[in-house]
Coordinates of C-alpha atoms and ligand atoms in Angstrom, one line a residue:
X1 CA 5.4 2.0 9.3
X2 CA 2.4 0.7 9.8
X3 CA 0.1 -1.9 7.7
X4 CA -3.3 -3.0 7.9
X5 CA -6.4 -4.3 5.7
X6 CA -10.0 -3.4 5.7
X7 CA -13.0 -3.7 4.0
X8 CA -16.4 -2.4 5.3
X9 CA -15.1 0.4 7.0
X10 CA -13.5 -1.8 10.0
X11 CA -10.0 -3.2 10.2
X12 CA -11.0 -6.5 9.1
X13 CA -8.7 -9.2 7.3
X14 CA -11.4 -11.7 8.2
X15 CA -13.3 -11.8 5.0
X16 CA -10.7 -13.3 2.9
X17 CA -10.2 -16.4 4.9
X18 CA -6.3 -16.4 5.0
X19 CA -4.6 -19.6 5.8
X20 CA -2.4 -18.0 7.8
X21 CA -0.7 -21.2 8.7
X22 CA -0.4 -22.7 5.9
X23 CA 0.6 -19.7 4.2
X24 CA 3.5 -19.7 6.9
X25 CA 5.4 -22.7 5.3
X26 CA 5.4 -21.8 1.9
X27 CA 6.4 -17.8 2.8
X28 CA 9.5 -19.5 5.3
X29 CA 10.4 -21.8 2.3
X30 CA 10.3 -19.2 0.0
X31 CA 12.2 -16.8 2.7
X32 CA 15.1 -19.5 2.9
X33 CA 15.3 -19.8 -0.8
X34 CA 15.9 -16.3 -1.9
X35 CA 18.1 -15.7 0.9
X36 CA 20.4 -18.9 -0.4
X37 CA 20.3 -18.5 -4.0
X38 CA 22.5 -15.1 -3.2
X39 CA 24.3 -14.3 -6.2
X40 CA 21.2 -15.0 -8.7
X41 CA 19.7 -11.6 -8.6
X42 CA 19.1 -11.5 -4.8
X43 CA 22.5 -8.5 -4.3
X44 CA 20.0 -6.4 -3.4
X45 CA 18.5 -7.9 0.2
X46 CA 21.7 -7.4 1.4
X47 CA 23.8 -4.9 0.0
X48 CA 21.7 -2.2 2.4
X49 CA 23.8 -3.9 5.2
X50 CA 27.1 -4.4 3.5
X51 CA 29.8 -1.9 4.4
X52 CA 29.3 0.8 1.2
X53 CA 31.6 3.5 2.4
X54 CA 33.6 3.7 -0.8
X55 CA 30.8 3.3 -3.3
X56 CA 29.0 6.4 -1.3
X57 CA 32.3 8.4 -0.6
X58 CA 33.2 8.3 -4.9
X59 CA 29.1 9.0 -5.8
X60 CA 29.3 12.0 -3.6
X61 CA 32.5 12.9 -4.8
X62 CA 31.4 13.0 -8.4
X63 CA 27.8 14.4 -7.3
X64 CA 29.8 17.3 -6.1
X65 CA 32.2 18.1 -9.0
X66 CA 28.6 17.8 -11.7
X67 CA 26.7 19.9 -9.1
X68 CA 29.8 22.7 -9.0
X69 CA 30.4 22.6 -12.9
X70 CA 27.0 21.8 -14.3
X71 CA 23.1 23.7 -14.2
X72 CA 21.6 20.1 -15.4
X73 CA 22.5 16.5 -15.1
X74 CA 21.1 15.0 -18.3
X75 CA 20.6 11.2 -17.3
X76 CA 19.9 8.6 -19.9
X77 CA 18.0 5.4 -19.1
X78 CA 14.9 3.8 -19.5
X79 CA 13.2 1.2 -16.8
X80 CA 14.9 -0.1 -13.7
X81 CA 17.9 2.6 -14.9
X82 CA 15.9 5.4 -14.4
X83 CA 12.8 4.8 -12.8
X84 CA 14.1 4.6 -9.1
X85 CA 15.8 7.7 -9.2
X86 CA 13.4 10.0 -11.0
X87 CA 10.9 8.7 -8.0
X88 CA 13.3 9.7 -5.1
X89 CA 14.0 13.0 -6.7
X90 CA 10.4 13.3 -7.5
X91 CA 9.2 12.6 -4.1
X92 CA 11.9 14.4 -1.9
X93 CA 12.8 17.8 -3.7
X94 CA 10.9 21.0 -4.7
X95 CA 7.6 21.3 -6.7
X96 CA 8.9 24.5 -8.5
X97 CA 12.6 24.5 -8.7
X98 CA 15.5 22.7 -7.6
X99 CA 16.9 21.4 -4.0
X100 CA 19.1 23.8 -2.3
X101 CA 22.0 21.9 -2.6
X102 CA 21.1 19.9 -5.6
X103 CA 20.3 20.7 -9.9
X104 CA 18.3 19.8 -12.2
X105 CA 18.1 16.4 -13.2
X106 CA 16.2 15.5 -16.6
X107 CA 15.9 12.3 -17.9
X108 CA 15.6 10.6 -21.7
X109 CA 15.8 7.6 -23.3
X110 CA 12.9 6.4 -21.7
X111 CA 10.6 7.2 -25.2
X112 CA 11.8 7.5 -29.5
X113 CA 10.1 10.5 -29.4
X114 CA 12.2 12.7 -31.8
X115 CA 10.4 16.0 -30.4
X116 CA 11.2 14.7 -27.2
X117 CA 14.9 14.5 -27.4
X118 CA 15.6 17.6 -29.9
X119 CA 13.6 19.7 -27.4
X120 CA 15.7 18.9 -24.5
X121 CA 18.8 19.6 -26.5
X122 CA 17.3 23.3 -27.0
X123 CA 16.2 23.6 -23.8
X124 CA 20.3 23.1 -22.8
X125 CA 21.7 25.4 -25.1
X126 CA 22.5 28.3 -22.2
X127 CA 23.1 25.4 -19.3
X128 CA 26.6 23.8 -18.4
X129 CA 25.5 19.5 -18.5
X130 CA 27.2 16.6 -17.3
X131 CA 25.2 13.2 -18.6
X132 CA 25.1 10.0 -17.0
X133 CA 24.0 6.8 -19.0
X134 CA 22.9 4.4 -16.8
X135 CA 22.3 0.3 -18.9
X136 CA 22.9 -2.8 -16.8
X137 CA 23.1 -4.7 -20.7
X138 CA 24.7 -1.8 -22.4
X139 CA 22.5 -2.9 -25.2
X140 CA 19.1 -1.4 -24.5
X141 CA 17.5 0.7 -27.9
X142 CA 15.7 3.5 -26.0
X143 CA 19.3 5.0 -24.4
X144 CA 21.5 3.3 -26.7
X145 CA 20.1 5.9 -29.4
X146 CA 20.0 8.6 -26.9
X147 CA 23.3 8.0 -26.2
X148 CA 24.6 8.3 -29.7
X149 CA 22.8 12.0 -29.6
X150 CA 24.3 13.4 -26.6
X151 CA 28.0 11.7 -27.0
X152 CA 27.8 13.6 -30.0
X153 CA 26.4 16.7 -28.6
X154 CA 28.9 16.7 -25.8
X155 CA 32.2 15.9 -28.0
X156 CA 30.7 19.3 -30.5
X157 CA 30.3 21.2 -27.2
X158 CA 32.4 20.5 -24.6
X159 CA 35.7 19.0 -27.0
X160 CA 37.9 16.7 -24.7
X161 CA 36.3 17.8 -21.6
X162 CA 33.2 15.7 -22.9
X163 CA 35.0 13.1 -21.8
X164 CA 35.2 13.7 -18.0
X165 CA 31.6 15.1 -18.2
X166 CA 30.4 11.9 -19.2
X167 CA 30.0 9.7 -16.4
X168 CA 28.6 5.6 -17.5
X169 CA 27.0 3.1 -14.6
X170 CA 26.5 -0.3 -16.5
X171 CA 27.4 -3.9 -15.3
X172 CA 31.7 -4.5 -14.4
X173 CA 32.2 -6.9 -17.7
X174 CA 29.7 -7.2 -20.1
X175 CA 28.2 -4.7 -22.7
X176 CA 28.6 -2.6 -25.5
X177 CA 28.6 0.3 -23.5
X178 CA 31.8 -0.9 -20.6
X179 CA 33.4 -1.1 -23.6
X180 CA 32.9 2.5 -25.0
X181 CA 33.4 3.1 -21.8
X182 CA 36.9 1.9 -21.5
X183 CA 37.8 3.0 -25.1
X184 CA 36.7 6.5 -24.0
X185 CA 37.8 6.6 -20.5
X186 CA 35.0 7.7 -19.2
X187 CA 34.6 7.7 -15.4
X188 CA 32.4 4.5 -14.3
X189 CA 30.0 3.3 -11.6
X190 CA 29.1 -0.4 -11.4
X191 CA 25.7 -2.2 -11.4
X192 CA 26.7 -5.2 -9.1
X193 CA 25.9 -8.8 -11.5
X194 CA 23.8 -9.8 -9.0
X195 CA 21.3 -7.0 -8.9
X196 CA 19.0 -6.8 -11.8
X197 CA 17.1 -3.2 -13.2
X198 CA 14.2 -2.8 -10.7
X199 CA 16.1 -3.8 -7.8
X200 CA 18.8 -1.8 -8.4
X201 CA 17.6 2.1 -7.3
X202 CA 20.0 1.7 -4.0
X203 CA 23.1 1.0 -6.1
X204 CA 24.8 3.5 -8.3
X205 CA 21.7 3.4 -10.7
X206 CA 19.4 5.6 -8.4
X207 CA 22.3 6.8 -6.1
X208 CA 24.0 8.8 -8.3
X209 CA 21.5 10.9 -10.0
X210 CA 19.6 11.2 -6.4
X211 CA 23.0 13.0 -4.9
X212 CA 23.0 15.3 -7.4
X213 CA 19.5 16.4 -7.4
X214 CA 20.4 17.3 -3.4
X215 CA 18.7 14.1 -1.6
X216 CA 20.4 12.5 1.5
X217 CA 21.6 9.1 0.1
X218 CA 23.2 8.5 3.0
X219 CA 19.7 8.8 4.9
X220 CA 18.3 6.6 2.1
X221 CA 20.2 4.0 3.0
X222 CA 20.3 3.7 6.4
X223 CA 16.1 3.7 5.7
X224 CA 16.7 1.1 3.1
X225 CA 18.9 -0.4 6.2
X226 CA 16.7 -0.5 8.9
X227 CA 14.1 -2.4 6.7
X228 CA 16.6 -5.2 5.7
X229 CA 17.0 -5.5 9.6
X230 CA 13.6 -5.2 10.4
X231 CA 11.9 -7.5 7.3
X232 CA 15.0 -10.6 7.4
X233 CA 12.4 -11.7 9.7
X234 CA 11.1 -15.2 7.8
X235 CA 8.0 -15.6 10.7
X236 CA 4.8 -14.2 8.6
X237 CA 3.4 -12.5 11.6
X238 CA 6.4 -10.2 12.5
X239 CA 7.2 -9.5 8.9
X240 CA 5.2 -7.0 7.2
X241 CA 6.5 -6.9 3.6
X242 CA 5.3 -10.7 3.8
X243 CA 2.2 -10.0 5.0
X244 CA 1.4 -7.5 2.5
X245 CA 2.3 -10.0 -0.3
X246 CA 0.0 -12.7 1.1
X247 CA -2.7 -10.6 0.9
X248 CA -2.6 -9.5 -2.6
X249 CA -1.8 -13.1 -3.1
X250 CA -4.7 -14.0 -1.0
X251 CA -7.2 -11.4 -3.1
X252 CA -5.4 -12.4 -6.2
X253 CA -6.8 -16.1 -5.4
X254 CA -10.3 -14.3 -4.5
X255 CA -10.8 -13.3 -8.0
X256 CA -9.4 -10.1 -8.0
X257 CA -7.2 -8.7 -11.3
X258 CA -6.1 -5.3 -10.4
X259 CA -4.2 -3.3 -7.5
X260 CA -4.4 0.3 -7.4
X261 CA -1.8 1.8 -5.7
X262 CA -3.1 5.4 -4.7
X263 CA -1.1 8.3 -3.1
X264 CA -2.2 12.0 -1.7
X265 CA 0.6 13.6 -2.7
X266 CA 1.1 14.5 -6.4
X267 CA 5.4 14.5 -5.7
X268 CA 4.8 10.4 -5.1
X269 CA 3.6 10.0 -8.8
X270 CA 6.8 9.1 -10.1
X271 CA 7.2 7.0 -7.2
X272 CA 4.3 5.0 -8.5
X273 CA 5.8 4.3 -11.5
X274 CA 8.5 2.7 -10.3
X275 CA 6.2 0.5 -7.8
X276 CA 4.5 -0.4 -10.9
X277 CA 7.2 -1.3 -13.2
X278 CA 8.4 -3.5 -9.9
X279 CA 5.2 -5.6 -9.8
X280 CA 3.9 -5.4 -12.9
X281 CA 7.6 -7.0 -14.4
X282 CA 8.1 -9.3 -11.9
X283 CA 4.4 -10.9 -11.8
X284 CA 3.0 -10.6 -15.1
X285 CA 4.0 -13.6 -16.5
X286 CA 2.5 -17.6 -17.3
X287 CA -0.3 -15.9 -17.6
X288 CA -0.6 -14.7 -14.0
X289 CA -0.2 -11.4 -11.8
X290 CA -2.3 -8.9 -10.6
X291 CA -2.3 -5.9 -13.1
X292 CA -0.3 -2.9 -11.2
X293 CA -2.1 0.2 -11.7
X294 CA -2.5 3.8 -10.3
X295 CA -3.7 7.0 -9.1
X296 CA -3.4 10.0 -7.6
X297 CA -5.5 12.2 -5.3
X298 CA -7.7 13.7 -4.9
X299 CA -6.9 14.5 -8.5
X300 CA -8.0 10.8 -9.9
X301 CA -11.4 10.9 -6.6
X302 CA -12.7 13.5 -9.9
X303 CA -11.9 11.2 -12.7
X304 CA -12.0 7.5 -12.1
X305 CA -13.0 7.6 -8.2
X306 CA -16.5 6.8 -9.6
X307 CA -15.4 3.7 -11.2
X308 CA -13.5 2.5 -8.0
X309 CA -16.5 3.4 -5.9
X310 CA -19.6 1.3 -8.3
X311 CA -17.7 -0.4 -11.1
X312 CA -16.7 -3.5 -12.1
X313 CA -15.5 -5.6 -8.9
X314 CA -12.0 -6.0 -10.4
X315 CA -9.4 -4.5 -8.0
X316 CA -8.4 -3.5 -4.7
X317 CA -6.5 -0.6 -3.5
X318 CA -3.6 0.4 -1.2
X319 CA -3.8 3.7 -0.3
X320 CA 0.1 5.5 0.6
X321 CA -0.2 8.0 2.9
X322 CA 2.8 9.5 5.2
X323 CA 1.8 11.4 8.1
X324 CA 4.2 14.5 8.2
X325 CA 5.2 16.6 4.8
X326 CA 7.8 19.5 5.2
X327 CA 5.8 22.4 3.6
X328 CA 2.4 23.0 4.7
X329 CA -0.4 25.6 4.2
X330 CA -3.1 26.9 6.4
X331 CA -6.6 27.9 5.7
X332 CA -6.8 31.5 6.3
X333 CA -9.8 33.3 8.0
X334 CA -12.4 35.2 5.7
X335 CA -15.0 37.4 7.6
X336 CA -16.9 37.0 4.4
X337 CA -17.2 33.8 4.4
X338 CA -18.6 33.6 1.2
X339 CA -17.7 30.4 0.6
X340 CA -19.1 29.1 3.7
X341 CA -15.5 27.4 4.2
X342 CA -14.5 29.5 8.1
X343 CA -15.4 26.2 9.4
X344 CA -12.4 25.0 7.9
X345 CA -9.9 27.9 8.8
X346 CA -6.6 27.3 10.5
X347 CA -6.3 23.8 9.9
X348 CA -3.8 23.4 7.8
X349 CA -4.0 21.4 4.1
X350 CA -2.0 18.1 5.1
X351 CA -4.8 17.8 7.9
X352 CA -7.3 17.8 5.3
X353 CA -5.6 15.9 3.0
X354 CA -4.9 13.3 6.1
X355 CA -9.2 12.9 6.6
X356 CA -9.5 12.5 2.9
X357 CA -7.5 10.1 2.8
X358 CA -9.5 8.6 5.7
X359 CA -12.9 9.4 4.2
X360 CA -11.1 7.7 0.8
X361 CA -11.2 4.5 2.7
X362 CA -14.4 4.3 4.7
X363 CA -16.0 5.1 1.1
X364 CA -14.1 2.7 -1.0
X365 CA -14.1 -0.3 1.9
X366 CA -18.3 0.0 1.8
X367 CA -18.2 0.2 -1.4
X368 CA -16.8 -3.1 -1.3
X369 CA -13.6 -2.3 -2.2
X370 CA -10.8 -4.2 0.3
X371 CA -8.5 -1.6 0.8
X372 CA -4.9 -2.1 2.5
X373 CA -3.3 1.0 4.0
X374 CA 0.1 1.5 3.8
X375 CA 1.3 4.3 6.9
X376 CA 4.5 6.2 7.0
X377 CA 5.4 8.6 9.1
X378 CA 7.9 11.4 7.2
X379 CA 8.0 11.8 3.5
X380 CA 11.7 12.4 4.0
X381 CA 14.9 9.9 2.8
X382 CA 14.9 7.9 5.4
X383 CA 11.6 6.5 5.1
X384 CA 11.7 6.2 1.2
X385 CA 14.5 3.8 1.5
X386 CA 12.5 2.4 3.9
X387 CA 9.5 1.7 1.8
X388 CA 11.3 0.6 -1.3
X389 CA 12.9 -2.6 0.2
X390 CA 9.7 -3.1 2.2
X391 CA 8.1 -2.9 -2.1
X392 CA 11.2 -5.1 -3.1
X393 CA 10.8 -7.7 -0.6
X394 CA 7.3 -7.7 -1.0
X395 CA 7.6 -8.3 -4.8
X396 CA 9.8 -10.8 -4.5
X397 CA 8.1 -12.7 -1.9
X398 CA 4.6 -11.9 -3.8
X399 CA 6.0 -13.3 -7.5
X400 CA 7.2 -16.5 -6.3
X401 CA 3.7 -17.1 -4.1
X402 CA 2.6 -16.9 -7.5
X403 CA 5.4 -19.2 -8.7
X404 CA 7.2 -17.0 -11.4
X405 CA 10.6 -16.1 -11.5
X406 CA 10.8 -12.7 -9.8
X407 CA 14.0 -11.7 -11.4
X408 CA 13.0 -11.7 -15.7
X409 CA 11.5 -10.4 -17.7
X410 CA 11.2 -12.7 -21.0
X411 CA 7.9 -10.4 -22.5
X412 CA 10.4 -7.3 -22.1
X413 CA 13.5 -9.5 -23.8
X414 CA 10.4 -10.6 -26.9
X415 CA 9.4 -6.9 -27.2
X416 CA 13.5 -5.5 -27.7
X417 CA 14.3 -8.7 -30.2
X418 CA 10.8 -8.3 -32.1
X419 CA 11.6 -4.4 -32.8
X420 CA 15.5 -4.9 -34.0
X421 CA 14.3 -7.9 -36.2
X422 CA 11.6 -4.6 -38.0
X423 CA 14.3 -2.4 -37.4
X424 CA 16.4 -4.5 -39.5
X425 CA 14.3 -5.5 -42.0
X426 CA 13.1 -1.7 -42.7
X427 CA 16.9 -0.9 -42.5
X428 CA 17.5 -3.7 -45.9
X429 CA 14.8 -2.7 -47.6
X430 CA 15.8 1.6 -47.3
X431 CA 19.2 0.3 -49.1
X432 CA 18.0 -1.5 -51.8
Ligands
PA5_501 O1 14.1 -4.4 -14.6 C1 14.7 -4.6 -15.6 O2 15.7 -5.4 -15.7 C2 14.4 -3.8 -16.9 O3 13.3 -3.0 -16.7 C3 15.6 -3.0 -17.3 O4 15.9 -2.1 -16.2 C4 15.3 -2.2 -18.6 O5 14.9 -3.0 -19.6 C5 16.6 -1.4 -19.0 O6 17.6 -2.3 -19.2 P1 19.2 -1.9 -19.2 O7 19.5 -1.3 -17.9 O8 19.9 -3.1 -19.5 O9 19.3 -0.9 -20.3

């Protein structure tokens, strides 16, 4: 992977002054405190390197029985319990249709849209479904209600089998849902304590609905792996996820509100999502944070490119790109050449879409835009894993630069409480 920062179209981190060194101290203090407080929220820097062979051997076990007996897994989640997965599946299987060796995989309980969920249902009247609910509380509205629907749905259809098509991931003790769990039986992963929602796309969360979708989790890991290896390094220099937080911490200082986090390939939108949910709940609190935002091209260069280019000085963006996609397409020859475009011809899309990018950044960084770019080289397993601890220790590192807990999320917690206080009150007032 590589990393760098420019801003008027040279490689250029001069402009914003860095205090490298003194930035040095805090990021090794803060670098010896997350690794010690171990236990409070930090499972996830290590557990790529813990031995996992059992957790993996029973996901791929179950992945196999829903993949042979089931046209759609129907997974039910909202945030850090679906997020992660929906952005690996996204990224790393078809555009139109499903992975050889995986199925469909649809999510809800992300939204209360009533047309939302009834239209699913329809849509799975001819299909054979297993569903997964995946709540690290067991308490969370959005898939607690969805729940309710398919359990429901699945006890009408499928009688007692509903039961072992039913599979739950939630924490090992606490909840409503371990608890319907165990009264049902139904089969269980664990969400390890010590892992909270958006940190938790490596554990049974993402990994389960990833397998069966057809990914390479195993790959994913060993990605996921090689950057805990790689980024334990506490020396700023040599550790890139660090670097990258000091300079949005560094532009963040410089005045700056926004990142945009912008991708060339339209499978990494979901992907984004996740990234922004990450940042955006980890740093957006005391009144602090740069506001996590996104876009895709060159679908978003003909909609807000103009704004990036001229607008309002507000943000900086880090442009995603990976070198090598699987499927590629070549410009064909046209003796015509109506369209004036032969100059073009048999060079292939990706290489195209590789110079936008390039021309993205010469453009934006005169404009005055800093841009940081962000270099893999596969869009394959192994280099997603990679990326999302490089985005989880960056976050981490970046939210307590800022000096907010990485780990809450209190103005989530205000927004769930606020709505079952209205819920309740509506619910009172309907009776009498
Ligand atoms: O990152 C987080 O902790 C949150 O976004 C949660 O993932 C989200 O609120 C869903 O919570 P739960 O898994 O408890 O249903």
């Amino acid at each position: 992977m590589t990393f760098q920062l420019i801003r008027t179209g040279i490689l250029n981190e001069s402009f914003l002054e860095i205090d490298w060194l003194g930035y040095s101290s805090s990021v090794a203090t803060i670098h010896h405190y997350l690794e010690k407080i171990n236990g409070e929220l930090t499972g996830w820097l290590h557990s790529p390197l813990e031995k996992n062979d059992d957790m993996l051997d029973s996901i791929q076990r179950i992945a196999s029985e829903i993949k042979s007996k089931a046209d759609v897994l129907v997974v039910i989640g909202v945030g850090g319990s679906f997020l992660g997965a929906r952005a690996i599946q996204n990224a790393l299987t078809p555009y139109f249709g499903t992975q050889e060796n995986g199925i469909q995989v649809l999510y809800v309980g992300q939204n209360m849209s009533g047309a939302y969920i009834q239209q699913l249902l329809n849509s799975l009247k001819e299909k054979e479904i297993y569903v997964n609910v995946i709540s690290k509380s067991g308490t969370t509205m959005e898939p607690a209600l969805a729940f309710r629907v398919f359990r429901k749905y699945m006890e009408h259809r499928y009688a007692k089998e509903a039961q072992k098509r039913i599979i739950v991931t939630t924490d090992a003790e606490k909840g409503l849902l371990k608890k319907m769990a165990e009264n049902s039986c139904y089969r269980h992963f664990v969400i390890p304590a010590n892992i909270g929602g958006r940190y938790s796309v490596l554990t049974p969360v993402g990994l389960l609905p990833i397998a069966v979708a057809g990914v390479d989790i195993r790959r994913l890991l060993e990605g996921a792996k090689k950057a805990a290896i790689l980024l334990k390094e506490e020396n700023l220099e040599l550790n890139e996820a660090y670097r990258y937080a000091v300079i949005r911490h560094a532009l963040y200082k410089k005045g700056y509100q926004l990142e945009l986090l912008a991708t060339f390939e339209p499978s990494l939108a979901k992907l984004q999502e996740w990234w922004k949910q990450l940042f955006g709940e980890s740093e957006g609190k005391g009144k602090k944070g740069l506001f996590p935002a996104t876009v895709s091209y060159s679908t978003d260069l003909h909609a807000i490119g103009q704004f990036i280019q001229e607008g309002s000085p507000i943000l900086f963006e880090t442009l995603l790109h990976f070198k090598e996609i699987t499927d590629d397409c070549q410009v064909p020859f046209d003796h015509r050449n109506e369209d004036e475009l032969n100059y073009l011809s048999n060079r292939s899309f990706n290489e195209i879409n590789a110079i936008s990018k390039q021309g993205t950044a010469i453009a934006h960084a005169e404009g005055g835009v800093p841009v940081i770019q962000l270099e893999l080289e596969r869009l394959d397993a192994y280099h997603l894993g990679y990326l999302i601890y490089f985005f989880m220790k960056s976050c981490a590192m970046s939210a307590s630069l800022l000096q907010v807990n990485p780990f809450d999320q209190p103005g989530v917690e205000m927004y769930k409480n606020k709505m079952k206080e209205l819920l309740n009150i509506s619910y009172v007032k309907f009776r009498h």
